[in-house]
Short mmCIF file of C-alpha atoms in Angstrom, two decimals:
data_model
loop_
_atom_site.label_atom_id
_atom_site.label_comp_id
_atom_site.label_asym_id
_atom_site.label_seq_id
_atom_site.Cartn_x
_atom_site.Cartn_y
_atom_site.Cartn_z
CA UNK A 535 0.00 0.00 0.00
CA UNK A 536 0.89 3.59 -0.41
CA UNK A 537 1.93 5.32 2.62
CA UNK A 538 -0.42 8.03 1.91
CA UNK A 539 -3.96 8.05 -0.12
CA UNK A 540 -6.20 9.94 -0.52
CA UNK A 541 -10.01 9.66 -1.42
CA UNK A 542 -12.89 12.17 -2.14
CA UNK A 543 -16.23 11.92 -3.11
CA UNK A 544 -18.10 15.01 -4.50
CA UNK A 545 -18.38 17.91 -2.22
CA UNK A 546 -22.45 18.13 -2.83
CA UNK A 547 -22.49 14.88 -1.02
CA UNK A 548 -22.58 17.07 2.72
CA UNK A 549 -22.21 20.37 1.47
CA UNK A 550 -24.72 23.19 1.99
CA UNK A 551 -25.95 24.45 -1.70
CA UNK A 552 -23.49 27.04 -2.99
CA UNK A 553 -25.06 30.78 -3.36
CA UNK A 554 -25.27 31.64 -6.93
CA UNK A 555 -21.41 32.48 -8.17
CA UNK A 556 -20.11 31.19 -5.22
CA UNK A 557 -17.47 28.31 -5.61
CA UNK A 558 -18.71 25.12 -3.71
CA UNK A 559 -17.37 24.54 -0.26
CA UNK A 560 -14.81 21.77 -0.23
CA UNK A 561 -15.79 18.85 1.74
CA UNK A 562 -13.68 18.01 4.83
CA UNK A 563 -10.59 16.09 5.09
CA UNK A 564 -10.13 13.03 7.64
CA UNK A 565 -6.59 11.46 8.39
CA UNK A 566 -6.81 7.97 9.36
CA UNK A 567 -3.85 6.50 10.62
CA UNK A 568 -3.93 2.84 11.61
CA UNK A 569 -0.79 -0.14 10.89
CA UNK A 570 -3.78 -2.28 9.24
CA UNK A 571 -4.48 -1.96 5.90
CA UNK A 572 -7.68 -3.83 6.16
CA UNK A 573 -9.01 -1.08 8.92
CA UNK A 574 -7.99 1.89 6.45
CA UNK A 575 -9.26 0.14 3.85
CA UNK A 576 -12.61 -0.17 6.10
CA UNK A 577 -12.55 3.62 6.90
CA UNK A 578 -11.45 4.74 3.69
CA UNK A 579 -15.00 2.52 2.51
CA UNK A 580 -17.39 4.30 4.95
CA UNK A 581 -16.14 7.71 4.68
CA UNK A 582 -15.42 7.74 1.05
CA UNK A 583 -19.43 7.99 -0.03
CA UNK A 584 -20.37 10.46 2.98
CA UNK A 585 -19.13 13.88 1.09
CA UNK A 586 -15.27 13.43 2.77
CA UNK A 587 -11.53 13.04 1.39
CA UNK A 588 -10.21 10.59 2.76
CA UNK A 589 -6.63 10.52 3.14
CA UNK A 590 -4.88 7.19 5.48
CA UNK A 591 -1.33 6.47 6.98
CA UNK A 592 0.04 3.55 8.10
CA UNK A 593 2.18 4.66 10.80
CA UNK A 594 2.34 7.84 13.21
CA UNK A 595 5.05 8.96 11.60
CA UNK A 596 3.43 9.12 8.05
CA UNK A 597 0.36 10.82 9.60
CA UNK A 598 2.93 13.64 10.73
CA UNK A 599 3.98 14.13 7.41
CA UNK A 600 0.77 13.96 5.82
CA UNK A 601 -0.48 16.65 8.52
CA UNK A 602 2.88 18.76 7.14
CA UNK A 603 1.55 18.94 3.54
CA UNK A 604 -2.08 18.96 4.07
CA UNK A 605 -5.13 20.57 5.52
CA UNK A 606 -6.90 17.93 7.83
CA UNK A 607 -9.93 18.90 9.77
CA UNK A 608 -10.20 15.33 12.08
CA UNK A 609 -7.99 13.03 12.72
CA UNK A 610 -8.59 8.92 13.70
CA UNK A 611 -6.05 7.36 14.59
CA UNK A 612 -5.62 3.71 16.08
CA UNK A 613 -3.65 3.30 19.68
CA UNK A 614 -1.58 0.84 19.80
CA UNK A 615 0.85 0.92 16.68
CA UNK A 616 4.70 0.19 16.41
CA UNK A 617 6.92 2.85 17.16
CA UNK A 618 4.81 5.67 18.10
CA UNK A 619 1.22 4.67 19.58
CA UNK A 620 -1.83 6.35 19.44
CA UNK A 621 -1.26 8.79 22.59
CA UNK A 622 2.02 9.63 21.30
CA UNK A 623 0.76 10.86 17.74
CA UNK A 624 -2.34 12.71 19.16
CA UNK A 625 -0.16 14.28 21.63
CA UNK A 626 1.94 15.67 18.77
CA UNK A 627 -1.00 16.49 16.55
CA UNK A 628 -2.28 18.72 19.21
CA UNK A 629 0.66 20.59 20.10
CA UNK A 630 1.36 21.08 16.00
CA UNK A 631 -2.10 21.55 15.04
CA UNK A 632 -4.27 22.07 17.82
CA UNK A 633 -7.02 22.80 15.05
CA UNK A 634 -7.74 19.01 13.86
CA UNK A 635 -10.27 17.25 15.71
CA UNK A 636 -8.57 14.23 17.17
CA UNK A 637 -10.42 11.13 17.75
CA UNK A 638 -8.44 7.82 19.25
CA UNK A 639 -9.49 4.06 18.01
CA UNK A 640 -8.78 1.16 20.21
CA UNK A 641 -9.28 -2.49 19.98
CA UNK A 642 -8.73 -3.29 23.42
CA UNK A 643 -9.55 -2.10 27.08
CA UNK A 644 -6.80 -0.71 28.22
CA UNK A 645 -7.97 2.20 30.45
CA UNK A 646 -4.29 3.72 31.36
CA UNK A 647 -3.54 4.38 27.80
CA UNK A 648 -7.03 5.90 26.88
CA UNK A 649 -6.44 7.87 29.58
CA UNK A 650 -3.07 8.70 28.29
CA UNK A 651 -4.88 9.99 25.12
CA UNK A 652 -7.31 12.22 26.75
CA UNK A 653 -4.27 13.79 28.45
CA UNK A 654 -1.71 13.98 26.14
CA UNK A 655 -3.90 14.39 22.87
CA UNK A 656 -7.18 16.18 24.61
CA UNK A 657 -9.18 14.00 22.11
CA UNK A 658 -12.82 14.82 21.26
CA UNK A 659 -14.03 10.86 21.90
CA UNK A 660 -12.86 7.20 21.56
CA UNK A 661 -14.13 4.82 19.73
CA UNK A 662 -13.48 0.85 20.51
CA UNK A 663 -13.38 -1.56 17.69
CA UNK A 664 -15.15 -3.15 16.01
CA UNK A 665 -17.08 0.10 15.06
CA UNK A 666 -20.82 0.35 14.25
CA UNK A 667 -20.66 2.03 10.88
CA UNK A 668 -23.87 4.05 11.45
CA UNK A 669 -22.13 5.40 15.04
CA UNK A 670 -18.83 6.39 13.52
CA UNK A 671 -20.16 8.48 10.58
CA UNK A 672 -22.10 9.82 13.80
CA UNK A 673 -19.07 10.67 16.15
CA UNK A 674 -17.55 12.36 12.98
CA UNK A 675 -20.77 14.29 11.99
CA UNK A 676 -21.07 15.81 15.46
CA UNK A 677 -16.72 16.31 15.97
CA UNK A 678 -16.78 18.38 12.69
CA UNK A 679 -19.54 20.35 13.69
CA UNK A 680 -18.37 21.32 17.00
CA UNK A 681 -15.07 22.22 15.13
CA UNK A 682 -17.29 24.65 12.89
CA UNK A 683 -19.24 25.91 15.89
CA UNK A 684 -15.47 26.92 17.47
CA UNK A 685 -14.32 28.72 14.39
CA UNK A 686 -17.45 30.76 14.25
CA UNK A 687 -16.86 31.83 17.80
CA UNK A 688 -13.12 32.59 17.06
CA UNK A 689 -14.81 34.68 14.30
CA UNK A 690 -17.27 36.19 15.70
CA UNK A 691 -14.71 37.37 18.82
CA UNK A 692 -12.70 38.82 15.94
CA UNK A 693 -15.70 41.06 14.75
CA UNK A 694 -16.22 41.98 18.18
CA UNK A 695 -12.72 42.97 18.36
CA UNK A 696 -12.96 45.01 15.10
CA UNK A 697 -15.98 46.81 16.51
CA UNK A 698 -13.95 47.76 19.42
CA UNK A 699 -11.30 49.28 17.33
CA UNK A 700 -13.60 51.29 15.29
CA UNK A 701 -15.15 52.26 18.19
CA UNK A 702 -11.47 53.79 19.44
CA UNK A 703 -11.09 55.31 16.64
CA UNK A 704 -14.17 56.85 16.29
CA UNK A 705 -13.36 58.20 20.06
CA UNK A 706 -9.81 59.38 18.89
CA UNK A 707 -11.30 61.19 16.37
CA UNK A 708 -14.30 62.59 18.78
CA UNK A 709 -11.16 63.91 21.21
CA UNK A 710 -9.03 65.46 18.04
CA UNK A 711 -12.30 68.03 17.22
CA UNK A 712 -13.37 68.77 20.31
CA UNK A 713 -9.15 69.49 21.28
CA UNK A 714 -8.75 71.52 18.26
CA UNK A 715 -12.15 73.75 18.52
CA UNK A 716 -12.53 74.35 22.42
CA UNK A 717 -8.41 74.09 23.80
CA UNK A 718 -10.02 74.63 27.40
CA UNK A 719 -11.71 72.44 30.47
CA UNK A 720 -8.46 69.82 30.23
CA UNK A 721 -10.29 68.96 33.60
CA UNK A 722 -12.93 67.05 32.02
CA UNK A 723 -10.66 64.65 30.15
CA UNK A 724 -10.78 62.03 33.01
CA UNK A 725 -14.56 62.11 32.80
CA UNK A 726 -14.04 61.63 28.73
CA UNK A 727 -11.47 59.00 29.10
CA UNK A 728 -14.11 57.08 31.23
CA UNK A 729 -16.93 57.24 29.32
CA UNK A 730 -14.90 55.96 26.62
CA UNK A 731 -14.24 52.79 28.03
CA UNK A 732 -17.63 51.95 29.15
CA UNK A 733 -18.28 52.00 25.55
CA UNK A 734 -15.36 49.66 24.59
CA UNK A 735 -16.41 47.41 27.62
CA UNK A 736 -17.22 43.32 26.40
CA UNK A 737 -20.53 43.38 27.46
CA UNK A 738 -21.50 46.12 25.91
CA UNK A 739 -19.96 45.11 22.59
CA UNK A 740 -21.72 41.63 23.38
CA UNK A 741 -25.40 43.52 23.16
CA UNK A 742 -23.91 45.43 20.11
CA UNK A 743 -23.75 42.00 18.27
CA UNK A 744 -26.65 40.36 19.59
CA UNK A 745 -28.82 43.57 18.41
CA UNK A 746 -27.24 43.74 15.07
CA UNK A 747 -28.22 40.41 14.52
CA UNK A 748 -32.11 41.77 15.12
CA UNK A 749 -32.05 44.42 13.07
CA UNK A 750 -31.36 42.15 9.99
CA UNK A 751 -34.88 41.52 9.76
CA UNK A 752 -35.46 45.20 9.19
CA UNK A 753 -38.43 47.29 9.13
CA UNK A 754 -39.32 49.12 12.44
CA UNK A 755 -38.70 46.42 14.86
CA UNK A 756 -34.84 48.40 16.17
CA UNK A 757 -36.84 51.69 16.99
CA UNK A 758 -39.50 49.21 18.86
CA UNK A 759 -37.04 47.36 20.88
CA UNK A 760 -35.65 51.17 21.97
CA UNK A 761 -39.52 51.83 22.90
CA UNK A 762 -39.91 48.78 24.58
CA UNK A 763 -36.78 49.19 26.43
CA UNK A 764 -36.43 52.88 27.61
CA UNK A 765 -40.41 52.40 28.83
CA UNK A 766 -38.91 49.11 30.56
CA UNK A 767 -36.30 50.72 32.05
CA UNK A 768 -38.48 53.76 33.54
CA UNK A 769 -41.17 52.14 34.79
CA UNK A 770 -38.51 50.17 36.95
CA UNK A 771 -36.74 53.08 37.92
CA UNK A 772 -40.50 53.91 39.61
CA UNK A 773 -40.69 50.62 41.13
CA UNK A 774 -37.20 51.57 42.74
CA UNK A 775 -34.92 48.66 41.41
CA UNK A 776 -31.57 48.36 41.62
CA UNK A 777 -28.67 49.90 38.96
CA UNK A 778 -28.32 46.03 37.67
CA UNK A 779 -32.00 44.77 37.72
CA UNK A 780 -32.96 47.88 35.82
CA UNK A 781 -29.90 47.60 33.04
CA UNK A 782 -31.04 43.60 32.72
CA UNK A 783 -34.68 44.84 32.12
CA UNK A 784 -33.11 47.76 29.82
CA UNK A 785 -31.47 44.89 27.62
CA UNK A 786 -34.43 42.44 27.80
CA UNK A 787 -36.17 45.30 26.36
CA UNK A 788 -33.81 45.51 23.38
CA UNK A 789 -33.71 41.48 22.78
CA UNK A 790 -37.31 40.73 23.64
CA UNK A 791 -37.88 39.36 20.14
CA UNK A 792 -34.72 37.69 20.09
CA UNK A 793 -36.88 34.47 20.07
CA UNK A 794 -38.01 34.94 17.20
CA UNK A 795 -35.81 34.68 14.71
CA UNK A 796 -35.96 32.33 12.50
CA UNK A 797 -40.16 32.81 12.50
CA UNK A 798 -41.74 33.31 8.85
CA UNK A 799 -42.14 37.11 7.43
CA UNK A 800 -45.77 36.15 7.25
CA UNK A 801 -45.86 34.83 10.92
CA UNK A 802 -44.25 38.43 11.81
CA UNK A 803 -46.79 39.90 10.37
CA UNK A 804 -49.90 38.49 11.96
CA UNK A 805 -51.56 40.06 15.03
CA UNK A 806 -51.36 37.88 18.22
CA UNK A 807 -55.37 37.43 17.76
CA UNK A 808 -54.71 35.68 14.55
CA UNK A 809 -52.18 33.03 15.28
CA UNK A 810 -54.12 29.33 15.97
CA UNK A 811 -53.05 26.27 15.44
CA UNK A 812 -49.07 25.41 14.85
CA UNK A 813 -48.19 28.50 14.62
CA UNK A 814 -49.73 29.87 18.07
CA UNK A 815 -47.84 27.25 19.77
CA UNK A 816 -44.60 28.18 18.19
CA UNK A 817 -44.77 32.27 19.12
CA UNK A 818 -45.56 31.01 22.40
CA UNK A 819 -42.08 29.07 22.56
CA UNK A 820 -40.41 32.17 21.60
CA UNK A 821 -39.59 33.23 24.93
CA UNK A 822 -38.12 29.54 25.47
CA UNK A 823 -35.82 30.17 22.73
CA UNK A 824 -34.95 33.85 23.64
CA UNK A 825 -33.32 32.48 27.07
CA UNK A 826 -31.68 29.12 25.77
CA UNK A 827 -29.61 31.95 23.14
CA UNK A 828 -28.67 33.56 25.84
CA UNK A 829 -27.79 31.10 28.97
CA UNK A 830 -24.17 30.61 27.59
CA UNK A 831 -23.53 34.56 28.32
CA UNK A 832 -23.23 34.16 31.98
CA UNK A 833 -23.44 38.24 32.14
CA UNK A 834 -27.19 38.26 30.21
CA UNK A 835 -28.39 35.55 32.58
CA UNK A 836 -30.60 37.90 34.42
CA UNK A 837 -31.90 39.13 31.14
CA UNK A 838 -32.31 35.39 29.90
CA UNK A 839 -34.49 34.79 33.05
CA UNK A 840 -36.57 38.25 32.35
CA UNK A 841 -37.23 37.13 28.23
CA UNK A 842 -38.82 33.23 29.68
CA UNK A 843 -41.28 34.66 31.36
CA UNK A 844 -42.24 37.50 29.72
CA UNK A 845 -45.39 35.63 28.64
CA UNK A 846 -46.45 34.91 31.60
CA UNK A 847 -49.76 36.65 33.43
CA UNK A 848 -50.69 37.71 36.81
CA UNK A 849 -53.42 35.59 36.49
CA UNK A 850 -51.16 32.31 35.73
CA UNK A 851 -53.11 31.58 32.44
CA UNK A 852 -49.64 32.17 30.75
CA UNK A 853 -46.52 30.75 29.32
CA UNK A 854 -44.63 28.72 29.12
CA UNK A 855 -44.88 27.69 32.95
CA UNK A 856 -48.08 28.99 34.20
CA UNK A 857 -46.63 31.40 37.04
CA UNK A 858 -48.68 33.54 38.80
CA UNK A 859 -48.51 36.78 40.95
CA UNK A 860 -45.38 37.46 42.88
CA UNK A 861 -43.79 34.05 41.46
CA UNK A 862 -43.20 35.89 38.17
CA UNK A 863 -39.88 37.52 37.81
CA UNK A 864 -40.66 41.42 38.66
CA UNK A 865 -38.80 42.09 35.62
CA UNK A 866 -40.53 40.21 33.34
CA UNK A 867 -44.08 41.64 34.71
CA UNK A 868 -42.59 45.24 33.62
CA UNK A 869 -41.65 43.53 30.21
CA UNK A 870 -44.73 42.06 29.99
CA UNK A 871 -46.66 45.72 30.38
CA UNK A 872 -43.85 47.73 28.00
CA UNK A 873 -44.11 44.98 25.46
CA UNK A 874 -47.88 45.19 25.29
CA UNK A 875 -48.13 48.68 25.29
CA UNK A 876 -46.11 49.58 22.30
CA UNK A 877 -47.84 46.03 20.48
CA UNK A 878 -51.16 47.46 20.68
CA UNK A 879 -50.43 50.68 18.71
CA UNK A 880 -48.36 48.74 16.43
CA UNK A 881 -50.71 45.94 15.43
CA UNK A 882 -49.04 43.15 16.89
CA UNK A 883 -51.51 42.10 19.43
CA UNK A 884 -54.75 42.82 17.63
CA UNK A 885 -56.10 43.36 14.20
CA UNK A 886 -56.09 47.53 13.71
CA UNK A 887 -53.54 50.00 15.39
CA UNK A 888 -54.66 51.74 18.66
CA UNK A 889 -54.10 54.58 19.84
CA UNK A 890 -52.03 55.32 22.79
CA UNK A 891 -54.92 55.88 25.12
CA UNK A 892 -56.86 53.15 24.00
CA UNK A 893 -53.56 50.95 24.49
CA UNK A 894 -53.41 52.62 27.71
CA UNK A 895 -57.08 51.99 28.68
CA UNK A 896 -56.79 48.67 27.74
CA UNK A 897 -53.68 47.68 30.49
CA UNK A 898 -55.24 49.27 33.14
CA UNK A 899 -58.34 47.58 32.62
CA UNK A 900 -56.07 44.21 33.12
CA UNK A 901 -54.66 45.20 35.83
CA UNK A 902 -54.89 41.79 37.88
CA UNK A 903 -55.44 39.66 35.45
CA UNK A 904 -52.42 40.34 32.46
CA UNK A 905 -50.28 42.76 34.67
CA UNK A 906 -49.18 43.21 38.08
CA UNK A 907 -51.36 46.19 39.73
CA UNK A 908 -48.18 47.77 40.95
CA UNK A 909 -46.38 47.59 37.54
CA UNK A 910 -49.54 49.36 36.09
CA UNK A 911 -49.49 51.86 38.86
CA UNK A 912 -45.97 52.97 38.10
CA UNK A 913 -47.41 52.56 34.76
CA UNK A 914 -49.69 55.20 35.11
CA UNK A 915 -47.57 57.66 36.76
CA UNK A 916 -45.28 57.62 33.93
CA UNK A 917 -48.11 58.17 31.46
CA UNK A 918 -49.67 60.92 33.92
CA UNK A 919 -45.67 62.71 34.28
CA UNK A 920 -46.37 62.21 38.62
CA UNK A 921 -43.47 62.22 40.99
CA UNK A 922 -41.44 58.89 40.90
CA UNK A 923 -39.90 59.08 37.42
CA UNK A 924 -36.45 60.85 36.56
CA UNK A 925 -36.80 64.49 37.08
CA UNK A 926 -35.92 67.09 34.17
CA UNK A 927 -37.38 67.84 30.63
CA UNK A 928 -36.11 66.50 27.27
CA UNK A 929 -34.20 68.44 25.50
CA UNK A 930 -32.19 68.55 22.33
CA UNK A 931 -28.10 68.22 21.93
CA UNK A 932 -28.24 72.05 20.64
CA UNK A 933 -29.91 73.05 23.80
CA UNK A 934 -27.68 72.03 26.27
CA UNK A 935 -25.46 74.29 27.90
CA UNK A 936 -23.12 74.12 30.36
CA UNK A 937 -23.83 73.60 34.02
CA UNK A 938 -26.67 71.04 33.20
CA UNK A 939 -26.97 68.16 34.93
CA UNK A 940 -28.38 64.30 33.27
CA UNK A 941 -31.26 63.57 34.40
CA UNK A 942 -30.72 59.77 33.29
CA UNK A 943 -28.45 57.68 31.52
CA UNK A 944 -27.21 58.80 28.15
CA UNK A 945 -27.75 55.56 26.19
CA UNK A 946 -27.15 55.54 22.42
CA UNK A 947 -29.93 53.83 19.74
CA UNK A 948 -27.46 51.01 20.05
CA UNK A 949 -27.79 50.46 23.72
CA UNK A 950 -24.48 51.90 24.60
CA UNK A 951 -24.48 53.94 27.66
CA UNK A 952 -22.41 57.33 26.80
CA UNK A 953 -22.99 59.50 30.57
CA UNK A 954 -24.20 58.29 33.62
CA UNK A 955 -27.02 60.03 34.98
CA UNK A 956 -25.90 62.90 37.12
CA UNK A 957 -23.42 64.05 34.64
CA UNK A 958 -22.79 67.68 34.98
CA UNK A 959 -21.85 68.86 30.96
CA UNK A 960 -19.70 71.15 30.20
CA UNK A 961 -18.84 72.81 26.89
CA UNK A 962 -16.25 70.25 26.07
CA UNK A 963 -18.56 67.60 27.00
CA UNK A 964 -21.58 69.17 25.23
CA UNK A 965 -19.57 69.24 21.49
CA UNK A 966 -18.47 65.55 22.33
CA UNK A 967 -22.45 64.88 22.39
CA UNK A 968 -22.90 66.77 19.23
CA UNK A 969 -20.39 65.30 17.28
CA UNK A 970 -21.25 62.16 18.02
CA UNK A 971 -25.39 62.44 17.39
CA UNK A 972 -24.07 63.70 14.13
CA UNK A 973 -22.00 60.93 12.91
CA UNK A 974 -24.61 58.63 14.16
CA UNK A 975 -26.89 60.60 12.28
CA UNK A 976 -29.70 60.09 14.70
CA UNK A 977 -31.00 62.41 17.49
CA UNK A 978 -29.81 60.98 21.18
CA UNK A 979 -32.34 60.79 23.87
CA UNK A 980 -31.28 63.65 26.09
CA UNK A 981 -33.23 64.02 29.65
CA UNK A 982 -31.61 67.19 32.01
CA UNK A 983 -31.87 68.88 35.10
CA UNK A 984 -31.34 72.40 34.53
CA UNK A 985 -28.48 73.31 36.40
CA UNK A 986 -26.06 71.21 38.83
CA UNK A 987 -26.75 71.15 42.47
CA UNK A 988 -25.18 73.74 44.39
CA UNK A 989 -25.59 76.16 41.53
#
């Protein structure tokens, strides 16, 4: 036998259809290194016809120089083999290309030297011979797609990474202008500096992504989520909740659809009062599918927890685990509310597009039964203007002046939070503002006290 073969089938055998132009994606490449040609010849038989090249060695030292002149994505090899065993290779395959999925094959129980292979090669799984066919092509199936899952992490923490630069850059050029046209208030560059890197900070840029991956679907569904949200985030201001619970309910705000992707245009579309059938059940699970995106981010967990039960009612007649009362999250009862509110004017919920008081009328009258009776009191104040929201009037960026104090957060259309509430501007702060509503070429929600205490 050669030392090294190779065998492919056609790439359309596994291969996702190619978009138009596109050149078609090249199917992956196994290694299988074993000192019995009838076992290669085995492997080379199974894989051959499943949309892989194939390409075999006979010894560990032939799979190393096969590795050298070729791109592999998984490796099998067997473990016990003259020279240089199965633990030995792996170990060297891992060190030299720590990319290749490494799986060990073993005809006999020998625990120490599987061990031994986990250790030294950190391989995905074993597999004990004689193989069923059916549970190979299985083990490899899964092993490649774990290795694609990996490299569209890496890739997506390199966009992330490119966002932050941009986003320093756009700050660099933010401090050149406002250096070069006011030359005064050096004081305030601290204040600058740290505002700055709140922007650049990874959770931030983690919302960034997620959001951007909403706002695909198009349409008006990023200025709802900013609705949805800022309501969100007042009414539990009102309800006096704590700087975290009331930036979780701020993003659950932004991502409460998140569940939904992947739904029809069609199924968008259609009022809550028209969905029966199949496809009620399936906008009920979004909510389900809104926290299982999100459990891996072990900073949105709070958030996750908020978007599951956003369905639910006071009553307990909702989903997707009948809670009632007090047992439902207190952020996802002020989700619930903000949600609806903005639904009913939209035509989400119902077949025409109400007005703001009738949307209005309409939560207060289920007060008890959809909402919480506290949430809709709070509710009410903030419709009403009463005492227990954020001070100050709304004003415009070319109406601040100096000696003005936020009355909230600063929070871009994006989410990011520029100023902290209680920010006193000055002039070099105010043209930082301006310059940056202009390049993002969208006006910034400005709330301010009129002048700072003391003054």
């Amino acid at each position: 036998m050669t030392p090294v073969q190779s065998f492919a089938a056609p790439a359309t055998a596994t291969a996702s259809p190619a978009a138009p132009g596109a050149a078609p994606a090249a199917p992956p490449t196994l290694l299988c290194v074993d000192d019995e040609p009838n076992i290669l010849a085995s492997l080379r038989r199974l894989f051959r016809g499943k949309g892989y090249r194939v390409l075999v060695a006979e010894s560990g030292a032939e799979g190393l120089q096969v590795l050298e002149n070729e791109q592999v994505d998984l490796v099998i090899s067997d473990m016990r083999m003259p020279e240089m065993d199965g633990a030995r290779f792996l170990g060297q395959v891992r060190e030299r290309w720590p990319d290749s999925v490494r799986l060990l094959l073993t005809g006999y129980s020998d625990i120490q030297s599987i061990q031994d292979a986990i250790n030294c090669g950190e391989i995905y799984r074993y597999i004990t011979k004689p193989w069923d066919d059916n549970d190979m092509v299985l083990v490899v199936r899964h092993a490649l797609e774990r290795r694609a899952l990996e490299q569209e992490k890496q890739r997506l923490e390199a966009l992330a990474l490119h966002q932050n630069e941009e986003l320093k850059a756009l700050n660099q050029s933010l401090e050149a202008k406002v250096e070069a046209r006011t030359q005064q208030l050096q004081v305030s560059r601290d204040a600058a500096l740290a505002a700055n890197d709140k922007l650049k900070q990874n959770f931030v840029t983690t919302i960034k992504v997620i959001a951007s991956i909403l706002e695909m679907r198009g349409g008006a569904l990023s200025g709802h989520s900013r609705q949805v949200a800022d309501l969100a985030r007042k009414l539990a201001v009102r309800l006096n909740l704590n700087a975290k619970e009331s930036q979780d309910i701020f993003v659950a705000g932004l991502l409460h659809d998140l569940g939904k992707i992947g739904y029809s245009d069609d199924m968008l579309a259609t009022p809550l009062t028209m969905l029966h059938g199949e496809a009620l059940g399936l906008f009920r699970k979004h909510p389900l599918r809104a926290e299982q995106l999100l459990m891996p981010l072990e900073d949105l967990r709070g958030t996750a927890a908020i978007l599951r039960a956003q369905l639910e009612r006071f009553d307990g007649n909702g989903f997707p685990d009948g809670l009632a009362g007090l047992a439902i999250p207190l952020g996802a009862r002020i989700l619930a509310l903000a949600v609806d509110y903005y639904n009913l004017q939209q035509g989400a919920m119902v077949q025409r597009h109400l007005r703001a008081d009738e949307a209005r009328t309409l939560i207060i009258n289920a007060s008890g039964k959809r909402y919480d009776p506290n949430v809709v009191n709070a509710f009410r104040q903030e419709m009403d203007g009463g005492g227990g929201g954020d001070e100050g009037v709304d004003v415009l960026s070319g109406e601040l002046v100096p000696g003005m104090v936020l009355a909230r957060d600063l929070v871009s259309r994006d989410g990011l939070m520029l100023l902290a509430a209680d920010h006193t501007l000055d002039a070099r702060m105010i043209q930082q503002v301006q310059d940056f509503e202009a390049k993002s070429e969208g006006r910034l929600p400005i709330r301010v006290r009129p002048f700072a205490k003391g003054k």
